[in-house]
Coordinates of N, CA and C and ligand atoms in Angstrom, one line a residue:
X182 N 12.7 16.0 2.4 CA 11.8 14.9 2.9 C 10.7 14.8 1.8
X183 N 10.5 13.6 1.4 CA 9.4 13.2 0.3 C 8.6 12.0 0.9
X184 N 7.4 12.0 1.0 CA 6.5 11.1 1.4 C 5.6 10.5 0.2
X185 N 5.7 9.3 0.1 CA 5.0 8.7 -1.2 C 4.2 7.6 -0.8
X186 N 3.1 7.3 -1.5 CA 2.3 6.2 -1.3 C 2.3 5.3 -2.7
X187 N 2.6 4.0 -2.4 CA 2.5 3.1 -3.6 C 1.3 2.5 -3.6
X188 N 0.5 2.5 -4.8 CA -0.8 2.1 -4.7 C -1.0 1.0 -6.0
X189 N -2.0 0.2 -5.7 CA -2.2 -0.9 -6.8 C -3.0 -2.1 -6.3
X190 N -3.6 -2.9 -7.2 CA -4.2 -4.1 -6.8 C -3.2 -5.2 -6.2
X191 N -3.7 -6.2 -5.6 CA -2.8 -7.2 -5.1 C -2.0 -7.8 -6.3
X192 N -0.7 -8.2 -6.1 CA 0.0 -8.6 -7.3 C 0.6 -7.5 -8.2
X193 N 0.3 -6.3 -7.9 CA 0.8 -5.1 -8.9 C 2.4 -4.9 -8.8
X194 N 3.1 -5.5 -7.9 CA 4.4 -5.3 -7.9 C 4.7 -4.2 -6.9
X195 N 4.1 -3.8 -6.0 CA 4.4 -2.7 -4.9 C 5.6 -3.2 -4.1
X196 N 5.7 -4.3 -3.7 CA 6.8 -4.8 -2.9 C 8.1 -4.7 -3.7
X197 N 8.2 -5.1 -4.9 CA 9.3 -5.1 -5.8 C 9.9 -3.6 -5.9
X198 N 8.7 -2.8 -6.4 CA 9.2 -1.3 -6.6 C 9.5 -0.6 -5.3
X199 N 8.8 -1.0 -4.1 CA 9.2 -0.4 -2.8 C 10.6 -0.6 -2.6
X200 N 11.1 -1.7 -2.7 CA 12.5 -2.1 -2.3 C 13.4 -1.4 -3.0
X201 N 13.2 -1.1 -4.5 CA 14.1 -0.3 -5.2 C 13.9 1.2 -4.7
X202 N 12.8 1.7 -4.5 CA 12.7 3.0 -4.1 C 13.3 3.4 -2.7
X203 N 13.1 2.4 -1.7 CA 13.7 2.7 -0.5 C 15.2 2.8 -0.5
X204 N 15.9 2.0 -1.5 CA 17.3 2.1 -1.6 C 17.7 3.5 -2.2
X205 N 16.9 3.8 -3.4 CA 17.4 4.9 -4.1 C 17.1 6.2 -3.3
X206 N 16.1 6.3 -2.6 CA 15.7 7.7 -1.9 C 15.9 7.6 -0.4
X207 N 16.3 6.5 0.0 CA 16.6 6.4 1.6 C 15.4 6.6 2.3
X208 N 14.4 6.0 1.9 CA 13.0 6.1 2.6 C 12.7 5.2 3.6
X209 N 11.8 5.5 4.6 CA 11.3 4.4 5.6 C 10.2 3.7 5.1
X210 N 10.3 2.4 4.8 CA 9.2 1.7 4.2 C 8.1 1.3 5.2
X211 N 6.9 1.6 5.0 CA 5.9 1.1 6.0 C 4.8 0.3 5.0
X212 N 5.1 -1.0 5.2 CA 4.0 -1.9 4.4 C 3.0 -2.4 5.4
X213 N 1.7 -1.9 5.3 CA 0.8 -2.4 6.3 C 0.5 -3.9 6.3
X214 N 0.6 -4.5 5.1 CA 0.5 -6.0 4.9 C 1.6 -6.7 5.6
X215 N 3.0 -6.3 5.5 CA 4.0 -6.9 6.2 C 3.9 -6.7 7.8
X216 N 3.5 -5.6 8.2 CA 3.4 -5.4 9.7 C 2.4 -6.3 10.1
X217 N 1.2 -6.4 9.4 CA 0.1 -7.3 9.8 C 0.7 -8.9 10.0
X218 N 1.4 -9.3 8.9 CA 1.9 -10.5 8.9 C 2.8 -10.8 10.0
X219 N 3.7 -9.7 10.4 CA 4.5 -10.1 11.5 C 3.8 -10.0 12.9
X220 N 2.7 -9.2 13.1 CA 1.9 -9.3 14.3 C 1.3 -10.6 14.4
X221 N 0.8 -11.1 13.2 CA 0.2 -12.5 13.4 C 1.2 -13.5 13.6
X222 N 2.5 -13.5 13.1 CA 3.4 -14.5 13.4 C 3.8 -14.4 14.9
X223 N 3.9 -13.2 15.4 CA 4.2 -13.0 16.9 C 3.0 -13.3 17.8
X224 N 1.8 -13.5 17.2 CA 0.6 -13.7 18.0 C 0.4 -12.6 18.9
X225 N 0.6 -11.5 18.5 CA 0.2 -10.2 19.4 C -1.4 -10.1 19.4
X226 N -1.9 -9.2 20.3 CA -3.4 -9.3 20.3 C -3.8 -8.6 19.0
X227 N -3.1 -7.6 18.4 CA -3.5 -7.2 17.0 C -3.5 -8.2 16.0
X228 N -2.3 -9.0 16.1 CA -2.2 -10.1 15.1 C -3.5 -11.0 15.2
X229 N -3.8 -11.3 16.3 CA -4.9 -12.4 16.6 C -6.2 -11.8 16.0
X230 N -6.3 -10.4 16.3 CA -7.6 -9.8 15.8 C -7.7 -9.8 14.2
X231 N -6.5 -9.7 13.6 CA -6.4 -9.4 12.2 C -6.3 -10.9 11.4
X232 N -6.1 -11.8 12.0 CA -5.8 -13.1 11.3 C -6.9 -13.6 10.5
X233 N -8.1 -13.7 11.2 CA -9.2 -14.3 10.4 C -9.7 -13.4 9.3
X234 N -9.6 -12.1 9.6 CA -10.1 -11.1 8.6 C -9.2 -11.3 7.2
X235 N -8.0 -11.4 7.3 CA -6.9 -11.5 6.3 C -7.1 -12.8 5.6
X236 N -7.3 -13.9 6.4 CA -7.4 -15.1 5.7 C -8.7 -15.4 4.9
X237 N -9.7 -14.6 5.3 CA -10.9 -14.5 4.5 C -10.8 -13.8 3.2
X238 N -9.7 -12.9 3.3 CA -9.5 -11.9 2.0 C -10.2 -10.6 2.1
X239 N -10.6 -10.3 3.5 CA -11.3 -8.9 3.8 C -10.2 -7.9 4.3
X240 N -10.5 -6.7 4.0 CA -9.6 -5.6 4.6 C -9.9 -5.6 6.2
X241 N -8.8 -5.3 6.8 CA -8.9 -5.2 8.2 C -9.6 -3.8 8.5
X242 N -10.1 -3.4 9.7 CA -10.6 -2.2 9.9 C -9.8 -1.1 9.8
X243 N -10.3 0.1 9.4 CA -9.7 1.4 9.2 C -9.0 1.7 10.6
X244 N -9.6 1.4 11.6 CA -9.2 1.9 12.9 C -7.9 1.2 13.3
X245 N -7.7 0.0 13.1 CA -6.6 -1.0 13.2 C -5.4 -0.3 12.4
X246 N -5.6 -0.1 11.1 CA -4.6 0.4 10.3 C -4.2 1.8 10.7
X247 N -5.1 2.6 11.1 CA -4.6 3.9 11.5 C -3.8 3.8 12.7
X248 N -4.2 2.9 13.7 CA -3.4 2.7 14.9 C -1.9 2.3 14.5
X249 N -1.7 1.3 13.5 CA -0.5 0.9 13.1 C 0.3 2.0 12.5
X250 N -0.2 2.8 11.6 CA 0.5 4.0 11.0 C 0.9 5.0 11.9
X251 N 0.0 5.5 12.8 CA 0.4 6.4 13.7 C 1.6 6.0 14.6
X252 N 1.6 4.6 15.1 CA 2.5 4.1 15.9 C 3.8 4.0 15.2
X253 N 3.7 3.7 14.0 CA 5.0 3.5 13.2 C 5.7 4.9 12.9
X254 N 4.8 5.9 12.5 CA 5.4 7.2 12.4 C 6.0 7.7 13.7
X255 N 5.2 7.5 14.8 CA 5.6 8.1 16.0 C 7.1 7.4 16.4
X256 N 7.3 6.1 16.2 CA 8.4 5.5 16.6 C 9.6 5.8 15.6
X257 N 9.4 6.4 14.5 CA 10.5 6.7 13.6 C 10.2 7.9 13.0
X258 N 10.5 9.2 13.8 CA 10.2 10.5 13.4 C 11.3 10.9 12.5
X259 N 12.5 10.7 12.8 CA 13.6 11.4 12.0 C 14.2 10.7 10.8
X260 N 13.2 10.4 9.9 CA 13.7 9.7 8.7 C 13.6 10.8 7.4
X261 N 14.2 10.3 6.4 CA 14.1 11.2 5.2 C 12.8 11.2 4.6
X262 N 12.0 10.3 4.8 CA 10.6 10.3 4.2 C 10.1 8.9 4.4
X263 N 8.7 8.9 4.1 CA 8.1 7.5 4.2 C 7.6 7.0 3.0
X264 N 7.7 5.7 2.8 CA 7.0 5.1 1.6 C 5.9 4.2 2.1
X265 N 4.7 4.7 1.8 CA 3.5 3.8 2.2 C 3.2 2.7 1.3
X266 N 3.1 1.4 1.6 CA 2.8 0.5 0.6 C 1.7 -0.2 1.1
X267 N 0.7 -0.2 0.3 CA -0.7 -1.0 0.8 C -1.4 -0.1 1.6
X268 N -1.2 1.1 1.7 CA -1.9 2.0 2.3 C -1.8 3.3 2.0
X269 N -2.8 4.3 1.7 CA -4.2 4.0 2.1 C -4.9 3.2 1.2
X270 N -5.8 2.4 1.7 CA -6.5 1.3 0.9 C -8.0 1.6 0.9
X271 N -8.5 2.6 1.6 CA -9.9 2.9 1.7 C -10.0 4.5 1.7
X272 N -11.2 4.9 1.1 CA -11.2 6.4 1.1 C -11.1 7.1 2.5
X273 N -11.5 6.3 3.5 CA -11.5 6.8 4.8 C -10.1 6.9 5.2
X274 N -9.3 5.9 4.9 CA -7.8 5.9 5.2 C -7.1 7.1 4.6
X275 N -7.5 7.4 3.2 CA -6.9 8.4 2.5 C -7.1 9.8 3.3
X276 N -8.2 9.9 3.6 CA -8.8 11.2 4.4 C -8.0 11.4 5.7
X277 N -7.8 10.1 6.4 CA -7.2 10.3 7.8 C -5.7 10.5 7.5
X278 N -5.2 9.8 6.6 CA -3.8 10.1 6.3 C -3.4 11.7 6.1
X279 N -4.2 12.4 5.5 CA -4.0 13.8 5.3 C -3.9 14.4 6.8
X280 N -4.9 14.0 7.8 CA -4.9 14.5 9.0 C -3.5 14.1 9.7
X281 N -3.2 13.0 9.6 CA -1.9 12.4 10.3 C -0.8 13.2 9.7
X282 N -0.6 13.4 8.5 CA 0.5 14.1 7.9 C 0.4 15.5 8.4
X283 N -0.6 16.2 8.4 CA -0.7 17.5 8.9 C -0.2 17.6 10.4
X284 N -0.7 16.7 11.2 CA -0.4 16.7 12.6 C 1.2 16.5 12.8
X285 N 1.7 15.7 12.1 CA 3.2 15.6 12.1 C 4.0 16.4 11.3
X286 N 3.3 17.4 10.7 CA 3.9 18.5 10.0 C 4.5 18.1 8.6
X287 N 3.9 17.0 7.9 CA 4.5 16.5 6.8 C 3.4 16.5 5.6
X288 N 3.8 16.1 4.5 CA 2.7 16.1 3.3 C 3.1 14.9 2.5
X289 N 1.9 14.2 2.0 CA 2.2 13.2 1.1 C 2.2 13.9 -0.4
X290 N 3.3 13.6 -1.1 CA 3.5 14.2 -2.3 C 2.7 13.6 -3.4
X291 N 2.7 12.3 -3.4 CA 2.0 11.5 -4.6 C 1.6 10.2 -4.3
X292 N 0.5 9.8 -4.9 CA 0.1 8.4 -4.9 C 0.4 7.9 -6.3
X293 N 1.5 6.9 -6.3 CA 1.9 6.3 -7.3 C 1.2 5.0 -7.6
X294 N 0.5 4.9 -8.7 CA -0.6 3.7 -8.9 C 0.1 2.7 -9.9
X295 N 0.4 1.6 -9.6 CA 0.8 0.5 -10.5 C -0.4 -0.1 -11.1
X296 N -0.8 0.3 -12.4 CA -1.9 -0.3 -12.8 C -1.9 -1.4 -13.7
X297 N -2.6 -2.6 -13.3 CA -2.6 -3.9 -14.0 C -3.9 -4.4 -14.2
X298 N -4.3 -5.1 -15.2 CA -5.6 -5.7 -15.2 C -5.9 -6.7 -14.3
X299 N -7.2 -7.0 -14.1 CA -7.7 -8.0 -13.1 C -7.0 -9.2 -13.4
X300 N -7.0 -9.7 -14.7 CA -6.6 -10.9 -15.0 C -5.1 -11.1 -14.7
X301 N -4.3 -10.1 -14.9 CA -2.7 -10.2 -14.7 C -2.8 -10.3 -13.1
X302 N -3.5 -9.6 -12.5 CA -3.4 -9.7 -11.0 C -3.6 -11.0 -10.6
X303 N -4.8 -11.7 -10.9 CA -5.2 -12.9 -10.4 C -4.1 -14.1 -10.9
X304 N -3.5 -13.9 -12.1 CA -2.6 -14.9 -12.6 C -1.3 -14.7 -11.6
X305 N -1.0 -13.5 -11.4 CA 0.3 -13.3 -10.5 C 0.3 -13.9 -9.2
X306 N -1.1 -13.6 -8.6 CA -1.2 -14.1 -7.2 C -1.2 -15.6 -7.1
X307 N -1.8 -16.2 -8.1 CA -2.0 -17.6 -8.2 C -0.5 -18.3 -8.2
X308 N 0.3 -17.6 -9.1 CA 1.7 -18.0 -9.3 C 2.5 -17.9 -8.0
X309 N 2.3 -16.8 -7.4 CA 3.0 -16.4 -6.1 C 2.5 -17.4 -4.9
X310 N 1.2 -17.8 -5.0 CA 0.6 -18.7 -4.0 C 1.3 -20.0 -4.1
X311 N 1.9 -20.4 -5.1 CA 2.6 -21.6 -5.2 C 3.9 -21.7 -4.4
X312 N 4.5 -20.5 -4.2 CA 5.8 -20.5 -3.4 C 5.7 -19.6 -2.2
X313 N 4.7 -18.7 -2.2 CA 4.7 -17.7 -1.2 C 4.5 -18.2 0.3
X314 N 3.8 -19.4 0.3 CA 3.3 -19.9 1.6 C 2.3 -18.9 2.3
X315 N 1.9 -17.9 1.6 CA 0.8 -17.0 2.2 C -0.6 -17.6 2.2
X316 N -1.2 -17.7 3.3 CA -2.5 -18.3 3.5 C -3.5 -17.6 2.6
X317 N -3.3 -16.3 2.4 CA -4.3 -15.6 1.4 C -4.0 -15.7 0.1
X318 N -3.1 -16.5 -0.5 CA -2.8 -16.6 -1.8 C -3.5 -17.8 -2.4
X319 N -4.8 -18.1 -1.9 CA -5.3 -19.3 -2.6 C -6.5 -18.8 -3.5
X320 N -7.0 -19.6 -4.4 CA -7.8 -19.0 -5.4 C -9.1 -18.4 -5.0
X321 N -9.8 -19.0 -4.0 CA -11.0 -18.4 -3.4 C -10.7 -17.1 -2.8
X322 N -9.7 -17.1 -1.9 CA -9.4 -15.8 -1.2 C -8.8 -14.6 -2.1
X323 N -8.1 -15.1 -3.3 CA -7.7 -14.1 -4.2 C -8.8 -13.4 -4.7
X324 N -9.9 -14.2 -5.1 CA -11.0 -13.5 -5.8 C -11.7 -12.6 -4.9
X325 N -11.8 -12.9 -3.6 CA -12.4 -12.0 -2.4 C -11.5 -10.7 -2.3
X326 N -10.1 -10.9 -2.5 CA -9.2 -9.7 -2.4 C -9.5 -8.8 -3.5
X327 N -9.7 -9.3 -4.7 CA -9.9 -8.6 -5.9 C -11.1 -7.7 -5.8
X328 N -12.1 -8.4 -5.2 CA -13.5 -7.8 -5.1 C -13.4 -6.7 -4.1
X329 N -12.6 -7.0 -2.9 CA -12.5 -5.9 -2.0 C -11.7 -4.7 -2.6
X330 N -10.7 -5.0 -3.4 CA -9.9 -4.0 -4.1 C -11.0 -3.1 -5.0
X331 N -11.8 -3.7 -5.8 CA -12.6 -3.0 -6.7 C -13.6 -2.0 -5.9
X332 N -14.2 -2.8 -4.8 CA -15.3 -2.0 -4.1 C -14.7 -0.8 -3.2
X333 N -13.7 -1.3 -2.3 CA -13.4 -0.3 -1.4 C -12.0 0.5 -1.7
X334 N -11.1 -0.2 -2.4 CA -9.8 0.5 -2.6 C -9.7 1.4 -3.8
X335 N -10.4 1.1 -5.0 CA -10.3 1.9 -6.2 C -10.8 3.4 -5.9
X336 N -11.8 3.7 -5.0 CA -12.2 5.0 -4.8 C -11.3 5.8 -4.3
X337 N -10.0 5.3 -3.8 CA -9.0 6.1 -3.3 C -8.4 6.9 -4.4
X338 N -8.3 6.4 -5.6 CA -7.7 7.2 -6.7 C -8.6 8.4 -6.9
X339 N -9.8 8.4 -6.8 CA -10.6 9.7 -6.9 C -10.1 10.7 -6.0
X340 N -9.9 10.3 -4.8 CA -9.4 11.2 -3.7 C -8.3 12.0 -4.2
X341 N -7.3 11.2 -4.6 CA -5.9 11.9 -5.0 C -5.9 12.5 -6.4
X342 N -6.9 12.0 -7.3 CA -7.2 12.7 -8.5 C -7.6 14.2 -8.3
X343 N -8.6 14.2 -7.4 CA -9.1 15.7 -7.0 C -8.1 16.6 -6.6
X344 N -7.2 16.3 -5.9 CA -6.1 17.2 -5.4 C -4.8 17.1 -6.3
X345 N -4.9 16.5 -7.3 CA -3.8 16.5 -8.3 C -2.6 15.7 -7.8
X346 N -2.8 14.6 -7.1 CA -1.5 14.0 -6.7 C -1.6 12.4 -6.9
X347 N -2.4 12.1 -8.1 CA -2.5 10.8 -8.5 C -1.7 10.6 -9.7
X348 N -0.8 9.7 -9.7 CA 0.2 9.4 -11.0 C 0.0 8.0 -11.3
X349 N -0.6 7.6 -12.3 CA -0.7 6.3 -12.7 C 0.7 5.8 -13.5
X350 N 1.0 4.5 -13.6 CA 2.2 4.0 -14.1 C 1.7 2.6 -14.6
X351 N 2.1 2.2 -15.9 CA 1.8 1.0 -16.4 C 2.5 -0.1 -15.6
X352 N 1.8 -1.0 -14.7 CA 2.3 -2.0 -14.0 C 2.6 -3.3 -14.7
X353 N 2.3 -3.3 -16.0 CA 2.5 -4.5 -16.8 C 3.8 -4.4 -17.5
X354 N 4.6 -3.3 -17.5 CA 5.8 -3.1 -18.1 C 6.8 -3.8 -17.3
X355 N 8.2 -3.8 -17.8 CA 9.3 -4.6 -17.2 C 9.6 -3.8 -15.8
X356 N 10.1 -4.5 -14.9 CA 10.5 -3.8 -13.4 C 11.3 -2.7 -13.6
X357 N 12.5 -2.8 -14.6 CA 13.3 -1.6 -14.9 C 12.4 -0.4 -15.3
X358 N 11.6 -0.6 -16.4 CA 11.0 0.4 -16.9 C 9.9 1.1 -15.9
X359 N 9.3 0.2 -15.1 CA 8.4 0.7 -14.1 C 9.2 1.7 -13.1
X360 N 10.4 1.1 -12.8 CA 11.2 1.9 -11.7 C 11.5 3.3 -12.3
X361 N 12.1 3.3 -13.6 CA 12.4 4.6 -14.0 C 11.2 5.6 -14.3
X362 N 10.1 5.0 -14.6 CA 8.9 5.9 -14.7 C 8.7 6.5 -13.3
X363 N 8.8 5.7 -12.3 CA 8.4 6.1 -11.0 C 9.4 7.1 -10.4
X364 N 10.7 6.9 -10.8 CA 11.8 7.9 -10.3 C 11.6 9.1 -11.0
X365 N 11.1 9.1 -12.3 CA 10.9 10.3 -13.1 C 9.8 11.2 -12.4
X366 N 8.8 10.5 -11.9 CA 7.6 11.3 -11.2 C 8.3 11.9 -9.9
X367 N 8.9 11.1 -9.2 CA 9.3 11.5 -8.0 C 10.4 12.7 -8.0
X368 N 11.3 12.5 -8.9 CA 12.4 13.7 -9.2 C 11.7 14.9 -9.6
X369 N 10.6 14.8 -10.3 CA 9.8 16.1 -10.8 C 9.3 16.8 -9.4
X370 N 8.8 15.9 -8.6 CA 8.2 16.4 -7.4 C 9.1 17.1 -6.5
X371 N 10.4 16.6 -6.6 CA 11.4 17.2 -5.5 C 12.1 18.4 -6.1
X372 N 11.8 18.8 -7.3 CA 12.4 20.0 -7.9 C 12.0 21.3 -7.0
Ligands
LIG610 P1 -1.7 -7.7 -1.4 O1 -0.7 -8.5 -2.0 O2 -3.2 -8.2 -1.3 O3 -1.6 -6.1 -1.7 P2 -0.9 -7.0 1.3 O4 0.5 -7.5 2.0 O5 -0.7 -5.4 1.0 O6 -1.3 -7.7 0.2 O7 -1.9 -7.1 2.5 C1 -2.5 -8.5 2.9 C2 -3.7 -8.3 3.7 O8 -3.7 -7.3 4.9 C3 -4.9 -7.6 2.9 O9 -5.6 -8.5 2.1 C4 -5.8 -6.9 3.9 O10 -6.6 -7.9 4.6 C5 -4.7 -6.4 5.0 N1 -4.4 -5.1 4.8 C6 -3.1 -4.6 4.5 N2 -3.2 -3.4 4.4 C7 -4.4 -2.8 4.7 C8 -5.1 -1.5 4.7 N3 -4.3 -0.5 4.5 N4 -6.4 -1.7 5.0 C9 -7.1 -2.7 5.3 N5 -6.5 -4.0 5.3 C10 -5.2 -4.0 5.0

């Protein structure tokens, strides 16, 4: 069992790397962004609550995210490991995740951080916006998401640095090179 969190600004390539890792290590993928988007599509109470926040480019509440994570882990207990994608995204979420993991008798081995500059992030999101159909991929909302990232999400790095579980990777490299750097980190942790 190995539990990993993929970290990085919007547009860092977390989704692409997550798909490759899920296949290679047979992990259960938990993307808070995708879960929220399907809740919105299905017009569930949670989706309705989250919709406006996401369309503004703000982060949804820690409380809502924690509810989603707990429910997803509880409904999928017998898996080889979890791959968290887009979570933890605040210091509080990082702190709560430790508690959740302990409660379920598990441990997060590493926070793998895909590092890209703000310029590259903005450029990739604008490009994606042309085809993704995501209502939060417009220029104004992208700016807001990047501000949220700098203010609220970057401090997560400190949390994992302190406990030696922060592993940065250059997210501006090719998909294949990034994947092999990540697998090298994970394989070392599994020894
Ligand atoms: P991005 O491409 O910005 O990384 P995601 O698909 O991960 O996008 O998330 C889309 C939106 O969903 C975010 O802008 C945010 O509003 C919300 N969201 C997703 N995960 C979290 C989280 N862990 N905490 C708070 N808000 C979240």
